[in-house]
């Protein structure tokens, strides 16, 4: 089977969608399938290209034996609704021209965001007479509406129209959470098209680092109660609540670490500096080995979402946290997929967005509940087993193989 993955994020980006795109392509290649990737130059989550890439239009890399075609795209310094649309549209234009001369695949895998790639993929699919799977990592129009980033009106209706065009043209529409599948149904996607494809996680912890390394490097004591937030620092995450909670915490052992990159990092850094909170530190995004070292030493992992971020939004950082057996304190709407997962899996606690005092109280209580922390960690390990990398990727690969065979049969 020949497969082309079309998405704006890929290795060597360390966070967000990129690691999952690479994981899928590596799995397909290891299974003997021919895989190519059409993507952008690395820019995420810093929202900045490497200087050497700034003027490049196209480049061909090979990563893990997989050819990777990189295409120029505009990267805004200030990420707003309009500049983000220009960013995504520029990638769609250049990458579409790169896709046209590539040999026809049996199936395209089209990753959203960007939302516009779905409509472009419909055109490409008709030109190449090859089906595409539209894999949705984030329901962009719903999130934009929920966060108040786009007001109801013509523009919002246009976004939903682009979304419907993508769903109508796709041979399959896959999503990363059960809540997202329910959203597809509400948007009138036929049941036969809907595929559950959660972000997978590697559960083999044979190479797990020894404890204590991160604490020694960063100057934390063995009895400090270490609370870690790691990941994207964007609007949707609302990590500012961790700063507010740090100012309210009176527990002497609690130490909070915010580790990441993103569009709101500079604002967050200024807020931390102005807060004067001695129990709070901001670190850059860590390489995988260092991130694992930090996870081993964490007592609790903090995962935050802004109010209205979207009921189907499911942060991928949760899975690696649970794989390491760490209890979780989430900040999310009660009706969100994240909050439902916490209740279903019994691996931590949830507080509502914009409730910094409640977050500070929850942290202080958890710091005095070692038995509960151990129970939550064990429950998380059990819950995350359903996202095992080999199991999830094997199921998705089988779906692709069936779709490719169906397409070949239809075009004979």
mmCIF file of C-alpha atoms in Angstrom:
data_model
loop_
_atom_site.group_PDB
_atom_site.id
_atom_site.type_symbol
_atom_site.label_atom_id
_atom_site.label_comp_id
_atom_site.label_asym_id
_atom_site.label_seq_id
_atom_site.Cartn_x
_atom_site.Cartn_y
_atom_site.Cartn_z
ATOM 1 C CA UNK A 1 0.000 0.000 0.000
ATOM 2 C CA UNK A 2 1.250 3.473 -0.893
ATOM 3 C CA UNK A 3 0.309 6.250 1.555
ATOM 4 C CA UNK A 4 0.881 10.007 1.588
ATOM 5 C CA UNK A 5 0.389 11.873 4.850
ATOM 6 C CA UNK A 6 -0.406 15.565 4.406
ATOM 7 C CA UNK A 7 -0.111 17.661 7.549
ATOM 8 C CA UNK A 8 1.490 20.883 8.698
ATOM 9 C CA UNK A 9 3.375 19.338 11.641
ATOM 10 C CA UNK A 10 6.026 16.624 11.638
ATOM 11 C CA UNK A 11 9.338 15.656 13.255
ATOM 12 C CA UNK A 12 11.581 17.126 14.570
ATOM 13 C CA UNK A 13 8.824 19.074 16.352
ATOM 14 C CA UNK A 14 8.558 17.668 19.872
ATOM 15 C CA UNK A 15 5.009 18.469 20.921
ATOM 16 C CA UNK A 16 1.475 18.763 19.593
ATOM 17 C CA UNK A 17 0.447 16.738 16.538
ATOM 18 C CA UNK A 18 3.926 16.121 15.082
ATOM 19 C CA UNK A 19 4.962 13.165 17.280
ATOM 20 C CA UNK A 20 1.745 11.313 16.424
ATOM 21 C CA UNK A 21 2.161 11.925 12.699
ATOM 22 C CA UNK A 22 5.660 10.495 12.860
ATOM 23 C CA UNK A 23 4.551 7.563 15.014
ATOM 24 C CA UNK A 24 1.937 6.631 12.401
ATOM 25 C CA UNK A 25 4.351 6.943 9.464
ATOM 26 C CA UNK A 26 7.064 4.952 11.228
ATOM 27 C CA UNK A 27 4.544 2.198 11.961
ATOM 28 C CA UNK A 28 3.311 2.068 8.365
ATOM 29 C CA UNK A 29 6.869 1.979 7.005
ATOM 30 C CA UNK A 30 7.862 -0.775 9.459
ATOM 31 C CA UNK A 31 4.847 -2.782 8.283
ATOM 32 C CA UNK A 32 6.229 -2.688 4.725
ATOM 33 C CA UNK A 33 4.055 0.080 3.284
ATOM 34 C CA UNK A 34 5.421 2.868 1.085
ATOM 35 C CA UNK A 35 5.011 6.172 2.919
ATOM 36 C CA UNK A 36 5.707 9.802 2.027
ATOM 37 C CA UNK A 37 5.004 12.963 4.014
ATOM 38 C CA UNK A 38 4.168 16.449 2.768
ATOM 39 C CA UNK A 39 4.570 18.950 5.572
ATOM 40 C CA UNK A 40 5.885 22.359 6.607
ATOM 41 C CA UNK A 41 9.285 23.474 7.819
ATOM 42 C CA UNK A 42 9.561 23.009 11.599
ATOM 43 C CA UNK A 43 8.117 25.969 13.532
ATOM 44 C CA UNK A 44 5.987 24.648 16.417
ATOM 45 C CA UNK A 45 5.443 25.323 19.299
ATOM 46 C CA UNK A 46 7.824 28.322 19.229
ATOM 47 C CA UNK A 47 5.975 29.731 16.182
ATOM 48 C CA UNK A 48 9.334 30.456 14.588
ATOM 49 C CA UNK A 49 11.271 28.776 11.793
ATOM 50 C CA UNK A 50 14.945 28.021 12.002
ATOM 51 C CA UNK A 51 16.973 30.799 10.328
ATOM 52 C CA UNK A 52 18.261 28.379 7.680
ATOM 53 C CA UNK A 53 14.682 27.529 6.670
ATOM 54 C CA UNK A 54 13.307 31.062 6.464
ATOM 55 C CA UNK A 55 13.846 31.563 2.721
ATOM 56 C CA UNK A 56 13.475 27.957 1.576
ATOM 57 C CA UNK A 57 10.501 27.123 -0.651
ATOM 58 C CA UNK A 58 10.855 23.335 -0.744
ATOM 59 C CA UNK A 59 13.194 20.739 0.709
ATOM 60 C CA UNK A 60 13.268 16.975 0.783
ATOM 61 C CA UNK A 61 14.361 15.225 3.975
ATOM 62 C CA UNK A 62 14.413 11.576 4.960
ATOM 63 C CA UNK A 63 13.406 10.795 8.549
ATOM 64 C CA UNK A 64 13.441 7.201 9.723
ATOM 65 C CA UNK A 65 13.525 6.033 6.116
ATOM 66 C CA UNK A 66 10.402 8.056 5.216
ATOM 67 C CA UNK A 67 10.720 10.784 2.523
ATOM 68 C CA UNK A 68 9.524 14.126 3.934
ATOM 69 C CA UNK A 69 8.700 16.967 1.527
ATOM 70 C CA UNK A 70 8.830 20.335 3.282
ATOM 71 C CA UNK A 71 6.979 23.352 1.926
ATOM 72 C CA UNK A 72 7.230 27.067 2.640
ATOM 73 C CA UNK A 73 4.610 28.626 4.872
ATOM 74 C CA UNK A 74 4.080 31.971 6.556
ATOM 75 C CA UNK A 75 4.670 31.944 10.322
ATOM 76 C CA UNK A 76 3.189 34.946 12.149
ATOM 77 C CA UNK A 77 4.983 36.617 15.036
ATOM 78 C CA UNK A 78 1.652 37.414 16.664
ATOM 79 C CA UNK A 79 -0.795 34.532 16.393
ATOM 80 C CA UNK A 80 -4.278 35.909 15.915
ATOM 81 C CA UNK A 81 -7.302 34.575 14.052
ATOM 82 C CA UNK A 82 -6.436 36.343 10.781
ATOM 83 C CA UNK A 83 -2.686 35.675 10.906
ATOM 84 C CA UNK A 84 -3.302 32.038 11.755
ATOM 85 C CA UNK A 85 -5.604 31.697 8.759
ATOM 86 C CA UNK A 86 -2.915 33.214 6.518
ATOM 87 C CA UNK A 87 -0.389 30.825 8.054
ATOM 88 C CA UNK A 88 -2.544 27.795 7.284
ATOM 89 C CA UNK A 89 -3.632 29.012 3.853
ATOM 90 C CA UNK A 90 -0.022 29.617 2.776
ATOM 91 C CA UNK A 91 0.842 26.027 3.672
ATOM 92 C CA UNK A 92 -2.164 24.669 1.794
ATOM 93 C CA UNK A 93 -1.167 26.535 -1.379
ATOM 94 C CA UNK A 94 2.501 25.531 -1.451
ATOM 95 C CA UNK A 95 1.962 21.964 -0.269
ATOM 96 C CA UNK A 96 -0.852 21.397 -2.772
ATOM 97 C CA UNK A 97 1.533 22.282 -5.605
ATOM 98 C CA UNK A 98 4.062 19.859 -4.136
ATOM 99 C CA UNK A 99 1.512 17.067 -3.898
ATOM 100 C CA UNK A 100 0.405 17.304 -7.518
ATOM 101 C CA UNK A 101 3.555 15.828 -9.147
ATOM 102 C CA UNK A 102 3.954 13.057 -6.550
ATOM 103 C CA UNK A 103 2.957 9.583 -7.650
ATOM 104 C CA UNK A 104 -0.629 8.720 -6.829
ATOM 105 C CA UNK A 105 -1.048 6.917 -3.505
ATOM 106 C CA UNK A 106 -3.601 4.283 -2.603
ATOM 107 C CA UNK A 107 -4.811 6.628 0.124
ATOM 108 C CA UNK A 108 -4.072 10.098 1.481
ATOM 109 C CA UNK A 109 -4.091 10.793 5.227
ATOM 110 C CA UNK A 110 -4.989 14.456 5.699
ATOM 111 C CA UNK A 111 -4.436 15.950 9.146
ATOM 112 C CA UNK A 112 -6.584 18.774 10.535
ATOM 113 C CA UNK A 113 -5.724 21.412 11.633
ATOM 114 C CA UNK A 114 -5.395 23.089 9.260
ATOM 115 C CA UNK A 115 -9.116 22.972 8.558
ATOM 116 C CA UNK A 116 -8.672 24.203 4.968
ATOM 117 C CA UNK A 117 -6.682 21.086 4.105
ATOM 118 C CA UNK A 118 -9.937 19.106 4.032
ATOM 119 C CA UNK A 119 -11.444 21.164 1.216
ATOM 120 C CA UNK A 120 -8.137 21.130 -0.671
ATOM 121 C CA UNK A 121 -7.895 17.362 -0.176
ATOM 122 C CA UNK A 122 -11.307 16.942 -1.770
ATOM 123 C CA UNK A 123 -10.017 18.629 -4.927
ATOM 124 C CA UNK A 124 -6.784 16.607 -4.824
ATOM 125 C CA UNK A 125 -8.737 13.385 -4.333
ATOM 126 C CA UNK A 126 -10.824 14.053 -7.434
ATOM 127 C CA UNK A 127 -7.774 14.976 -9.530
ATOM 128 C CA UNK A 128 -5.763 11.931 -8.435
ATOM 129 C CA UNK A 129 -8.727 9.559 -8.114
ATOM 130 C CA UNK A 130 -7.477 8.450 -4.713
ATOM 131 C CA UNK A 131 -9.468 8.484 -1.437
ATOM 132 C CA UNK A 132 -8.495 10.470 1.629
ATOM 133 C CA UNK A 133 -8.931 9.954 5.337
ATOM 134 C CA UNK A 134 -9.605 13.249 7.111
ATOM 135 C CA UNK A 135 -8.046 12.875 10.554
ATOM 136 C CA UNK A 136 -9.259 15.568 12.956
ATOM 137 C CA UNK A 137 -7.027 16.438 15.892
ATOM 138 C CA UNK A 138 -8.994 19.556 16.806
ATOM 139 C CA UNK A 139 -12.461 20.833 15.900
ATOM 140 C CA UNK A 140 -11.218 24.301 14.992
ATOM 141 C CA UNK A 141 -14.559 26.054 14.341
ATOM 142 C CA UNK A 142 -16.062 24.735 17.583
ATOM 143 C CA UNK A 143 -12.990 25.756 19.587
ATOM 144 C CA UNK A 144 -12.902 29.228 18.005
ATOM 145 C CA UNK A 145 -16.570 29.739 18.848
ATOM 146 C CA UNK A 146 -16.240 28.365 22.387
ATOM 147 C CA UNK A 147 -13.253 30.566 23.215
ATOM 148 C CA UNK A 148 -14.912 33.646 21.724
ATOM 149 C CA UNK A 149 -12.127 34.039 19.167
ATOM 150 C CA UNK A 150 -14.616 34.275 16.303
ATOM 151 C CA UNK A 151 -18.035 35.855 16.680
ATOM 152 C CA UNK A 152 -21.161 34.289 15.176
ATOM 153 C CA UNK A 153 -21.751 35.542 11.656
ATOM 154 C CA UNK A 154 -20.648 35.074 8.076
ATOM 155 C CA UNK A 155 -17.074 34.172 8.859
ATOM 156 C CA UNK A 156 -18.080 31.483 11.336
ATOM 157 C CA UNK A 157 -20.560 30.084 8.826
ATOM 158 C CA UNK A 158 -17.735 30.005 6.254
ATOM 159 C CA UNK A 159 -15.557 27.949 8.622
ATOM 160 C CA UNK A 160 -18.360 25.462 9.169
ATOM 161 C CA UNK A 161 -18.905 25.276 5.407
ATOM 162 C CA UNK A 162 -15.238 24.382 4.848
ATOM 163 C CA UNK A 163 -15.622 21.732 7.531
ATOM 164 C CA UNK A 164 -18.700 20.232 5.852
ATOM 165 C CA UNK A 165 -16.935 20.171 2.466
ATOM 166 C CA UNK A 166 -14.105 18.160 4.005
ATOM 167 C CA UNK A 167 -16.452 15.682 5.690
ATOM 168 C CA UNK A 168 -18.460 15.192 2.519
ATOM 169 C CA UNK A 169 -15.395 14.527 0.379
ATOM 170 C CA UNK A 170 -13.526 12.229 2.765
ATOM 171 C CA UNK A 171 -13.775 8.475 2.466
ATOM 172 C CA UNK A 172 -13.314 8.266 6.246
ATOM 173 C CA UNK A 173 -13.393 10.884 9.021
ATOM 174 C CA UNK A 174 -11.381 9.967 12.105
ATOM 175 C CA UNK A 175 -11.222 11.635 15.495
ATOM 176 C CA UNK A 176 -9.126 11.329 18.634
ATOM 177 C CA UNK A 177 -11.897 11.167 21.252
ATOM 178 C CA UNK A 178 -15.343 9.656 21.698
ATOM 179 C CA UNK A 179 -16.708 13.159 22.164
ATOM 180 C CA UNK A 180 -15.297 14.121 18.786
ATOM 181 C CA UNK A 181 -17.094 11.186 17.162
ATOM 182 C CA UNK A 182 -20.351 12.404 18.707
ATOM 183 C CA UNK A 183 -19.615 15.842 17.234
ATOM 184 C CA UNK A 184 -19.181 14.254 13.788
ATOM 185 C CA UNK A 185 -22.605 12.645 14.147
ATOM 186 C CA UNK A 186 -24.169 15.975 15.086
ATOM 187 C CA UNK A 187 -22.537 17.414 11.967
ATOM 188 C CA UNK A 188 -24.242 14.722 9.857
ATOM 189 C CA UNK A 189 -21.167 12.667 9.029
ATOM 190 C CA UNK A 190 -22.470 9.198 8.027
ATOM 191 C CA UNK A 191 -21.769 6.498 10.611
ATOM 192 C CA UNK A 192 -19.975 4.324 8.030
ATOM 193 C CA UNK A 193 -17.378 7.054 7.565
ATOM 194 C CA UNK A 194 -16.589 7.613 11.250
ATOM 195 C CA UNK A 195 -13.390 6.090 12.662
ATOM 196 C CA UNK A 196 -12.060 6.266 16.216
ATOM 197 C CA UNK A 197 -8.304 6.909 16.062
ATOM 198 C CA UNK A 198 -7.040 8.152 19.440
ATOM 199 C CA UNK A 199 -3.519 9.409 19.863
ATOM 200 C CA UNK A 200 -1.446 6.359 20.868
ATOM 201 C CA UNK A 201 1.152 6.128 23.601
ATOM 202 C CA UNK A 202 4.134 3.843 24.173
ATOM 203 C CA UNK A 203 3.554 1.901 27.375
ATOM 204 C CA UNK A 204 6.956 0.195 27.556
ATOM 205 C CA UNK A 205 8.794 1.902 30.387
ATOM 206 C CA UNK A 206 11.846 -0.383 30.362
ATOM 207 C CA UNK A 207 14.061 2.627 29.672
ATOM 208 C CA UNK A 208 12.393 4.767 32.328
ATOM 209 C CA UNK A 209 14.940 7.135 33.948
ATOM 210 C CA UNK A 210 15.965 6.694 37.558
ATOM 211 C CA UNK A 211 14.222 9.124 39.923
ATOM 212 C CA UNK A 212 15.937 12.226 41.246
ATOM 213 C CA UNK A 213 17.691 13.473 38.107
ATOM 214 C CA UNK A 214 15.362 16.372 37.342
ATOM 215 C CA UNK A 215 15.217 17.482 40.986
ATOM 216 C CA UNK A 216 19.020 17.547 41.236
ATOM 217 C CA UNK A 217 19.421 19.499 37.987
ATOM 218 C CA UNK A 218 16.805 22.097 38.908
ATOM 219 C CA UNK A 219 17.594 22.370 42.608
ATOM 220 C CA UNK A 220 14.455 20.797 44.064
ATOM 221 C CA UNK A 221 14.563 18.821 47.306
ATOM 222 C CA UNK A 222 13.421 15.229 47.647
ATOM 223 C CA UNK A 223 10.492 16.272 49.877
ATOM 224 C CA UNK A 224 9.278 19.120 47.615
ATOM 225 C CA UNK A 225 5.795 18.444 46.242
ATOM 226 C CA UNK A 226 6.487 18.910 42.537
ATOM 227 C CA UNK A 227 3.588 19.974 40.306
ATOM 228 C CA UNK A 228 4.376 19.904 36.564
ATOM 229 C CA UNK A 229 2.657 21.512 33.599
ATOM 230 C CA UNK A 230 4.333 20.615 30.299
ATOM 231 C CA UNK A 231 3.224 21.355 26.745
ATOM 232 C CA UNK A 232 1.880 24.087 24.526
ATOM 233 C CA UNK A 233 1.403 27.545 26.020
ATOM 234 C CA UNK A 234 -1.432 28.841 23.865
ATOM 235 C CA UNK A 235 -4.811 30.467 24.317
ATOM 236 C CA UNK A 236 -6.687 27.180 24.547
ATOM 237 C CA UNK A 237 -4.547 25.840 27.394
ATOM 238 C CA UNK A 238 -5.105 28.746 29.781
ATOM 239 C CA UNK A 239 -1.947 27.991 31.773
ATOM 240 C CA UNK A 240 -2.247 31.425 33.409
ATOM 241 C CA UNK A 241 -4.387 29.835 36.103
ATOM 242 C CA UNK A 242 -1.287 28.023 37.379
ATOM 243 C CA UNK A 243 0.341 31.410 38.016
ATOM 244 C CA UNK A 244 -2.726 32.646 39.881
ATOM 245 C CA UNK A 245 -2.824 29.456 41.970
ATOM 246 C CA UNK A 246 0.893 29.718 42.793
ATOM 247 C CA UNK A 247 0.271 33.147 44.314
ATOM 248 C CA UNK A 248 -2.477 31.689 46.517
ATOM 249 C CA UNK A 249 -0.726 28.497 47.632
ATOM 250 C CA UNK A 250 0.439 28.595 51.240
ATOM 251 C CA UNK A 251 1.633 24.997 51.507
ATOM 252 C CA UNK A 252 5.410 25.177 52.177
ATOM 253 C CA UNK A 253 6.395 22.127 50.069
ATOM 254 C CA UNK A 254 4.491 22.883 46.848
ATOM 255 C CA UNK A 255 6.615 23.809 43.839
ATOM 256 C CA UNK A 256 5.050 24.451 40.418
ATOM 257 C CA UNK A 257 6.940 24.090 37.132
ATOM 258 C CA UNK A 258 5.504 25.335 33.825
ATOM 259 C CA UNK A 259 7.493 23.839 30.984
ATOM 260 C CA UNK A 260 6.768 24.603 27.331
ATOM 261 C CA UNK A 261 6.615 26.925 24.360
ATOM 262 C CA UNK A 262 3.809 28.623 22.519
ATOM 263 C CA UNK A 263 2.094 31.808 21.411
ATOM 264 C CA UNK A 264 1.396 32.935 25.006
ATOM 265 C CA UNK A 265 4.804 32.183 26.495
ATOM 266 C CA UNK A 266 6.061 35.775 26.591
ATOM 267 C CA UNK A 267 2.861 36.989 28.239
ATOM 268 C CA UNK A 268 3.093 34.129 30.719
ATOM 269 C CA UNK A 269 6.737 34.876 31.515
ATOM 270 C CA UNK A 270 5.891 38.530 32.207
ATOM 271 C CA UNK A 271 3.012 37.469 34.417
ATOM 272 C CA UNK A 272 5.256 35.106 36.400
ATOM 273 C CA UNK A 273 7.898 37.813 36.857
ATOM 274 C CA UNK A 274 5.294 40.299 38.081
ATOM 275 C CA UNK A 275 3.731 37.756 40.424
ATOM 276 C CA UNK A 276 6.889 37.336 42.476
ATOM 277 C CA UNK A 277 5.805 33.794 43.356
ATOM 278 C CA UNK A 278 8.883 31.994 44.708
ATOM 279 C CA UNK A 279 7.237 28.591 44.300
ATOM 280 C CA UNK A 280 6.846 28.892 40.517
ATOM 281 C CA UNK A 281 9.321 28.426 37.656
ATOM 282 C CA UNK A 282 9.049 28.653 33.859
ATOM 283 C CA UNK A 283 11.243 26.301 31.790
ATOM 284 C CA UNK A 284 11.619 25.830 28.026
ATOM 285 C CA UNK A 285 10.188 22.794 26.282
ATOM 286 C CA UNK A 286 12.334 19.753 27.066
ATOM 287 C CA UNK A 287 13.713 17.074 24.784
ATOM 288 C CA UNK A 288 12.049 13.691 25.203
ATOM 289 C CA UNK A 289 14.676 12.180 27.530
ATOM 290 C CA UNK A 290 14.633 15.253 29.790
ATOM 291 C CA UNK A 291 10.833 15.332 29.712
ATOM 292 C CA UNK A 292 10.718 11.706 30.875
ATOM 293 C CA UNK A 293 13.184 12.547 33.638
ATOM 294 C CA UNK A 294 10.876 15.356 34.754
ATOM 295 C CA UNK A 295 7.815 13.083 34.659
ATOM 296 C CA UNK A 296 9.519 10.507 36.865
ATOM 297 C CA UNK A 297 10.146 13.168 39.517
ATOM 298 C CA UNK A 298 6.704 14.788 39.352
ATOM 299 C CA UNK A 299 4.243 14.254 42.190
ATOM 300 C CA UNK A 300 1.251 15.596 40.241
ATOM 301 C CA UNK A 301 0.841 16.629 36.609
ATOM 302 C CA UNK A 302 -1.305 19.647 35.853
ATOM 303 C CA UNK A 303 -3.353 19.797 32.636
ATOM 304 C CA UNK A 304 -5.312 22.970 31.972
ATOM 305 C CA UNK A 305 -7.923 24.054 29.469
ATOM 306 C CA UNK A 306 -9.459 27.452 28.972
ATOM 307 C CA UNK A 307 -13.189 27.715 29.606
ATOM 308 C CA UNK A 308 -15.038 26.962 26.364
ATOM 309 C CA UNK A 309 -12.061 25.173 24.774
ATOM 310 C CA UNK A 310 -14.417 22.565 23.359
ATOM 311 C CA UNK A 311 -16.065 19.485 24.783
ATOM 312 C CA UNK A 312 -14.241 17.151 22.391
ATOM 313 C CA UNK A 313 -10.721 18.583 22.907
ATOM 314 C CA UNK A 314 -8.498 15.862 24.379
ATOM 315 C CA UNK A 315 -4.934 16.940 25.236
ATOM 316 C CA UNK A 316 -2.381 14.360 24.168
ATOM 317 C CA UNK A 317 -0.075 15.155 27.105
ATOM 318 C CA UNK A 318 -2.523 13.305 29.367
ATOM 319 C CA UNK A 319 -1.549 9.920 27.917
ATOM 320 C CA UNK A 320 2.192 10.128 28.581
ATOM 321 C CA UNK A 321 1.422 11.394 32.068
ATOM 322 C CA UNK A 322 -0.753 8.375 32.806
ATOM 323 C CA UNK A 323 1.728 5.978 31.190
ATOM 324 C CA UNK A 324 4.239 7.104 33.819
ATOM 325 C CA UNK A 325 1.718 6.380 36.548
ATOM 326 C CA UNK A 326 1.325 9.996 37.597
ATOM 327 C CA UNK A 327 -1.846 11.397 39.199
ATOM 328 C CA UNK A 328 -3.438 14.287 37.365
ATOM 329 C CA UNK A 329 -5.066 17.538 38.400
ATOM 330 C CA UNK A 330 -7.058 18.957 35.513
ATOM 331 C CA UNK A 331 -8.658 22.334 34.915
ATOM 332 C CA UNK A 332 -11.533 21.833 32.491
ATOM 333 C CA UNK A 333 -15.236 22.385 31.934
ATOM 334 C CA UNK A 334 -17.394 19.725 33.598
ATOM 335 C CA UNK A 335 -18.847 18.680 30.235
ATOM 336 C CA UNK A 336 -15.437 18.399 28.546
ATOM 337 C CA UNK A 337 -13.910 15.172 27.291
ATOM 338 C CA UNK A 338 -10.965 15.705 29.644
ATOM 339 C CA UNK A 339 -13.156 15.961 32.734
ATOM 340 C CA UNK A 340 -15.162 12.911 31.662
ATOM 341 C CA UNK A 341 -11.927 10.942 31.305
ATOM 342 C CA UNK A 342 -10.830 11.897 34.831
ATOM 343 C CA UNK A 343 -14.161 10.716 36.230
ATOM 344 C CA UNK A 344 -14.150 7.517 34.183
ATOM 345 C CA UNK A 345 -10.532 6.606 34.916
ATOM 346 C CA UNK A 346 -10.410 7.748 38.577
ATOM 347 C CA UNK A 347 -6.833 8.952 38.096
ATOM 348 C CA UNK A 348 -7.061 12.409 39.644
ATOM 349 C CA UNK A 349 -9.192 15.468 40.307
ATOM 350 C CA UNK A 350 -10.727 18.245 38.242
ATOM 351 C CA UNK A 351 -11.444 21.871 39.052
ATOM 352 C CA UNK A 352 -13.375 24.328 36.914
ATOM 353 C CA UNK A 353 -11.624 26.992 34.800
ATOM 354 C CA UNK A 354 -11.175 30.475 36.278
ATOM 355 C CA UNK A 355 -11.167 29.056 39.811
ATOM 356 C CA UNK A 356 -7.586 29.719 40.915
ATOM 357 C CA UNK A 357 -8.440 29.487 44.601
ATOM 358 C CA UNK A 358 -10.037 26.071 44.091
ATOM 359 C CA UNK A 359 -6.908 24.963 42.203
ATOM 360 C CA UNK A 360 -4.636 26.140 45.024
ATOM 361 C CA UNK A 361 -6.816 24.312 47.574
ATOM 362 C CA UNK A 362 -6.782 21.103 45.518
ATOM 363 C CA UNK A 363 -2.982 21.208 45.285
ATOM 364 C CA UNK A 364 -2.627 21.678 49.031
ATOM 365 C CA UNK A 365 -4.990 18.775 49.706
ATOM 366 C CA UNK A 366 -3.243 16.459 47.255
ATOM 367 C CA UNK A 367 0.123 17.237 48.844
ATOM 368 C CA UNK A 368 -1.203 15.632 52.037
ATOM 369 C CA UNK A 369 -2.743 12.544 50.391
ATOM 370 C CA UNK A 370 0.130 10.161 49.489
ATOM 371 C CA UNK A 371 -2.106 7.074 49.484
ATOM 372 C CA UNK A 372 -4.625 8.719 47.178
ATOM 373 C CA UNK A 373 -1.807 9.797 44.855
ATOM 374 C CA UNK A 374 -0.588 6.212 44.574
ATOM 375 C CA UNK A 375 -4.120 4.954 43.866
ATOM 376 C CA UNK A 376 -4.678 7.603 41.210
ATOM 377 C CA UNK A 377 -1.366 6.729 39.570
ATOM 378 C CA UNK A 378 -2.247 3.021 39.431
ATOM 379 C CA UNK A 379 -5.703 3.801 38.038
ATOM 380 C CA UNK A 380 -4.128 5.962 35.341
ATOM 381 C CA UNK A 381 -1.877 3.134 34.205
ATOM 382 C CA UNK A 382 -4.919 0.897 33.824
ATOM 383 C CA UNK A 383 -6.901 3.580 31.968
ATOM 384 C CA UNK A 384 -4.140 4.394 29.470
ATOM 385 C CA UNK A 385 -3.743 0.750 28.392
ATOM 386 C CA UNK A 386 -6.547 1.262 25.849
ATOM 387 C CA UNK A 387 -4.276 3.734 24.004
ATOM 388 C CA UNK A 388 -1.399 1.301 23.550
ATOM 389 C CA UNK A 389 0.629 2.342 20.502
ATOM 390 C CA UNK A 390 0.791 -1.066 18.840
ATOM 391 C CA UNK A 391 -2.911 -1.757 19.317
ATOM 392 C CA UNK A 392 -4.128 1.650 18.121
ATOM 393 C CA UNK A 393 -1.818 1.852 15.091
ATOM 394 C CA UNK A 394 -2.549 -1.734 14.015
ATOM 395 C CA UNK A 395 -6.278 -0.990 13.976
ATOM 396 C CA UNK A 396 -5.852 2.198 11.951
ATOM 397 C CA UNK A 397 -3.497 0.470 9.507
ATOM 398 C CA UNK A 398 -6.088 -2.263 8.919
ATOM 399 C CA UNK A 399 -8.673 0.408 8.143
ATOM 400 C CA UNK A 400 -6.289 2.026 5.629
ATOM 401 C CA UNK A 401 -5.563 -1.325 3.966
ATOM 402 C CA UNK A 402 -9.292 -2.069 3.624
ATOM 403 C CA UNK A 403 -9.957 1.400 2.204
ATOM 404 C CA UNK A 404 -7.096 1.073 -0.298
ATOM 405 C CA UNK A 405 -8.383 -2.314 -1.443
ATOM 406 C CA UNK A 406 -11.897 -0.927 -1.759
ATOM 407 C CA UNK A 407 -10.596 2.001 -3.837
ATOM 408 C CA UNK A 408 -8.553 -0.242 -6.154
ATOM 409 C CA UNK A 409 -11.563 -2.459 -6.716
ATOM 410 C CA UNK A 410 -13.785 0.544 -7.525
ATOM 411 C CA UNK A 411 -11.338 1.888 -10.126
ATOM 412 C CA UNK A 412 -10.770 -1.386 -12.016
#
